[in-house]
Amino acid sequence: MHTAVPAAPGSPKLRTMHPQTPATAPRIWVDADACPVVIKEIIFRAAERTRTETVLVANQWLRTPPSRYIRSMQVAGGPDVADDAIVERVAAGDLVVTQDIPLAARVLEKQAAALNPRGEPYTANSIAERLSVRNFMEELRGAGVQTGGPAALHPRDRQAFASQLDRWLAQNR
């Protein structure tokens, strides 16, 4: 039997929780629009293995594996709509997987953890510098400077992500 977990007023139903998952157990939230497929697969395996409630948030429909612990939430399109939905629902102690530095900063303010798909945790000590570099690069792009995109995801990045995720899961059981 599944128990409905209410979403915020005016928002779509978020998910149903498996009755063995305590309502206060830390959850994993995934900023799924830009999350690499291979990282999602790592998250899916870890969520199932550890019975951790996991919610993928995107502005498009997402396919998720059949699982009691993995759900997706589709939000309207538009800038920061998925980010706002995550911030509205994330709780202290949860984990958010995102490449979005401003979202990571907002998550850290709510006492949740944030991890990028390369396995680099965002911390209170590093977030100001990351925001500064991001804003500088945005200014360069706005001035017409070609800055290039992020490097390809390498096997070492996948391993670093899996290690950090396992570390978080072990600390939050």
CSV table of C-alpha atoms in Angstrom, one decimal:
chain,number,residue,atom,x,y,z
A,1,MET,CA,0.0,0.0,0.0
A,2,HIS,CA,1.2,3.5,-0.8
A,3,THR,CA,0.5,6.6,1.1
A,4,ALA,CA,0.0,9.9,-0.7
A,5,VAL,CA,2.4,12.7,0.4
A,6,PRO,CA,0.8,16.1,-0.1
A,7,ALA,CA,2.5,18.6,-2.3
A,8,ALA,CA,2.6,22.3,-1.7
A,9,PRO,CA,-0.7,24.1,-2.1
A,10,GLY,CA,-1.5,24.7,-5.8
A,11,SER,CA,1.2,22.3,-7.0
A,12,PRO,CA,0.7,18.9,-8.6
A,13,LYS,CA,0.7,15.8,-6.4
A,14,LEU,CA,4.3,15.1,-5.8
A,15,ARG,CA,4.5,11.3,-5.2
A,16,THR,CA,3.4,8.4,-3.2
A,17,MET,CA,5.7,7.0,-0.6
A,18,HIS,CA,6.3,3.5,0.2
A,19,PRO,CA,5.0,2.8,3.7
A,20,GLN,CA,8.5,1.5,4.8
A,21,THR,CA,10.0,4.9,4.0
A,22,PRO,CA,9.7,7.3,7.0
A,23,ALA,CA,8.2,10.7,6.0
A,24,THR,CA,11.2,12.4,7.7
A,25,ALA,CA,13.9,10.2,6.0
A,26,PRO,CA,16.3,12.3,3.8
A,27,ARG,CA,15.4,12.3,0.2
A,28,ILE,CA,17.4,12.8,-3.0
A,29,TRP,CA,16.1,15.5,-5.4
A,30,VAL,CA,17.5,15.6,-8.9
A,31,ASP,CA,17.5,18.6,-11.1
A,32,ALA,CA,16.8,16.3,-14.0
A,33,ASP,CA,16.6,18.5,-17.1
A,34,ALA,CA,20.3,18.7,-17.5
A,35,CYS,CA,21.4,15.6,-15.5
A,36,PRO,CA,23.4,13.1,-17.6
A,37,VAL,CA,21.7,9.8,-18.2
A,38,VAL,CA,24.6,7.8,-16.7
A,39,ILE,CA,24.3,9.8,-13.5
A,40,LYS,CA,20.6,9.2,-13.3
A,41,GLU,CA,21.3,5.5,-13.7
A,42,ILE,CA,23.8,5.6,-10.7
A,43,ILE,CA,21.1,7.4,-8.7
A,44,PHE,CA,18.4,4.9,-9.6
A,45,ARG,CA,20.6,1.9,-8.5
A,46,ALA,CA,21.6,3.6,-5.3
A,47,ALA,CA,18.0,4.6,-4.5
A,48,GLU,CA,16.7,1.1,-5.0
A,49,ARG,CA,19.6,-0.5,-3.1
A,50,THR,CA,19.2,1.8,-0.1
A,51,ARG,CA,15.4,2.3,-0.3
A,52,THR,CA,15.9,6.1,-0.5
A,53,GLU,CA,13.0,8.2,-1.7
A,54,THR,CA,14.2,9.9,-4.9
A,55,VAL,CA,12.4,12.6,-6.9
A,56,LEU,CA,13.5,13.7,-10.4
A,57,VAL,CA,12.2,17.2,-11.2
A,58,ALA,CA,12.0,18.4,-14.8
A,59,ASN,CA,9.9,20.5,-17.2
A,60,GLN,CA,9.4,17.5,-19.4
A,61,TRP,CA,8.1,14.0,-19.0
A,62,LEU,CA,10.8,11.6,-17.7
A,63,ARG,CA,10.9,7.9,-17.8
A,64,THR,CA,11.9,6.3,-14.5
A,65,PRO,CA,12.4,2.7,-13.7
A,66,PRO,CA,9.5,0.9,-11.9
A,67,SER,CA,10.4,1.4,-8.3
A,68,ARG,CA,8.7,2.2,-4.9
A,69,TYR,CA,11.4,4.8,-4.3
A,70,ILE,CA,11.9,6.7,-7.5
A,71,ARG,CA,9.4,9.3,-8.8
A,72,SER,CA,9.4,12.0,-11.3
A,73,MET,CA,7.7,15.4,-11.1
A,74,GLN,CA,7.0,17.4,-14.2
A,75,VAL,CA,6.8,21.2,-13.8
A,76,ALA,CA,5.8,23.9,-16.3
A,77,GLY,CA,8.5,25.1,-18.7
A,78,GLY,CA,10.3,28.4,-18.0
A,79,PRO,CA,13.4,29.7,-16.3
A,80,ASP,CA,14.0,28.3,-12.8
A,81,VAL,CA,10.6,26.6,-12.5
A,82,ALA,CA,12.2,23.2,-11.7
A,83,ASP,CA,14.7,24.9,-9.4
A,84,ASP,CA,11.9,26.7,-7.5
A,85,ALA,CA,9.9,23.4,-7.2
A,86,ILE,CA,13.0,21.7,-5.7
A,87,VAL,CA,13.7,24.6,-3.3
A,88,GLU,CA,10.1,24.7,-2.2
A,89,ARG,CA,10.1,21.0,-1.2
A,90,VAL,CA,13.7,20.3,-0.1
A,91,ALA,CA,14.2,19.8,3.6
A,92,ALA,CA,17.3,20.1,5.8
A,93,GLY,CA,19.3,16.9,5.4
A,94,ASP,CA,18.1,16.1,1.9
A,95,LEU,CA,20.5,15.9,-1.1
A,96,VAL,CA,20.0,17.8,-4.4
A,97,VAL,CA,21.9,16.7,-7.5
A,98,THR,CA,22.4,19.6,-9.8
A,99,GLN,CA,24.8,21.4,-12.1
A,100,ASP,CA,23.0,24.7,-11.4
A,101,ILE,CA,25.2,26.7,-9.0
A,102,PRO,CA,22.5,29.2,-8.0
A,103,LEU,CA,20.2,26.3,-7.2
A,104,ALA,CA,22.9,24.7,-5.1
A,105,ALA,CA,23.3,28.0,-3.2
A,106,ARG,CA,19.6,28.1,-2.4
A,107,VAL,CA,19.6,24.5,-1.3
A,108,LEU,CA,22.6,25.0,1.0
A,109,GLU,CA,20.6,27.9,2.6
A,110,LYS,CA,17.9,25.4,3.5
A,111,GLN,CA,20.5,23.2,5.2
A,112,ALA,CA,20.4,20.5,2.5
A,113,ALA,CA,23.4,19.0,0.7
A,114,ALA,CA,24.1,19.7,-2.9
A,115,LEU,CA,26.3,17.6,-5.3
A,116,ASN,CA,27.1,18.1,-8.9
A,117,PRO,CA,27.1,15.2,-11.5
A,118,ARG,CA,30.9,15.2,-11.5
A,119,GLY,CA,30.9,14.3,-7.8
A,120,GLU,CA,31.9,17.7,-6.5
A,121,PRO,CA,30.0,18.7,-3.4
A,122,TYR,CA,28.9,22.3,-3.1
A,123,THR,CA,29.7,23.6,0.3
A,124,ALA,CA,29.1,26.8,2.3
A,125,ASN,CA,32.8,27.5,1.9
A,126,SER,CA,32.9,27.0,-1.9
A,127,ILE,CA,29.6,28.3,-3.1
A,128,ALA,CA,30.4,32.1,-3.1
A,129,GLU,CA,33.5,31.5,-5.3
A,130,ARG,CA,31.5,29.2,-7.6
A,131,LEU,CA,28.8,31.8,-8.0
A,132,SER,CA,31.4,34.5,-8.7
A,133,VAL,CA,33.1,32.5,-11.4
A,134,ARG,CA,29.7,31.6,-12.9
A,135,ASN,CA,28.6,35.2,-13.0
A,136,PHE,CA,32.0,36.3,-14.5
A,137,MET,CA,31.6,33.6,-17.3
A,138,GLU,CA,28.1,34.7,-17.9
A,139,GLU,CA,29.3,38.3,-18.4
A,140,LEU,CA,32.0,37.1,-20.8
A,141,ARG,CA,29.4,35.2,-22.8
A,142,GLY,CA,27.1,38.3,-22.8
A,143,ALA,CA,30.0,40.3,-24.2
A,144,GLY,CA,30.3,37.8,-27.1
A,145,VAL,CA,33.4,35.9,-25.8
A,146,GLN,CA,33.3,32.2,-26.7
A,147,THR,CA,33.8,30.4,-23.4
A,148,GLY,CA,33.1,26.8,-24.5
A,149,GLY,CA,31.0,24.4,-22.6
A,150,PRO,CA,31.8,21.9,-19.8
A,151,ALA,CA,34.2,19.1,-20.5
A,152,ALA,CA,32.8,15.7,-21.4
A,153,LEU,CA,31.8,13.5,-18.4
A,154,HIS,CA,34.7,11.0,-17.9
A,155,PRO,CA,34.6,7.6,-16.1
A,156,ARG,CA,36.5,9.2,-13.3
A,157,ASP,CA,33.7,11.8,-12.9
A,158,ARG,CA,31.1,9.0,-12.7
A,159,GLN,CA,33.2,7.2,-10.1
A,160,ALA,CA,33.6,10.4,-8.1
A,161,PHE,CA,29.9,11.0,-8.2
A,162,ALA,CA,29.1,7.4,-7.2
A,163,SER,CA,31.6,7.7,-4.3
A,164,GLN,CA,30.1,11.0,-3.0
A,165,LEU,CA,26.6,9.6,-3.3
A,166,ASP,CA,27.5,6.5,-1.4
A,167,ARG,CA,29.2,8.6,1.3
A,168,TRP,CA,26.0,10.8,1.6
A,169,LEU,CA,23.8,7.7,1.7
A,170,ALA,CA,26.0,6.1,4.4
A,171,GLN,CA,25.8,9.2,6.6
A,172,ASN,CA,22.1,9.5,6.2
A,173,ARG,CA,20.7,6.1,6.9
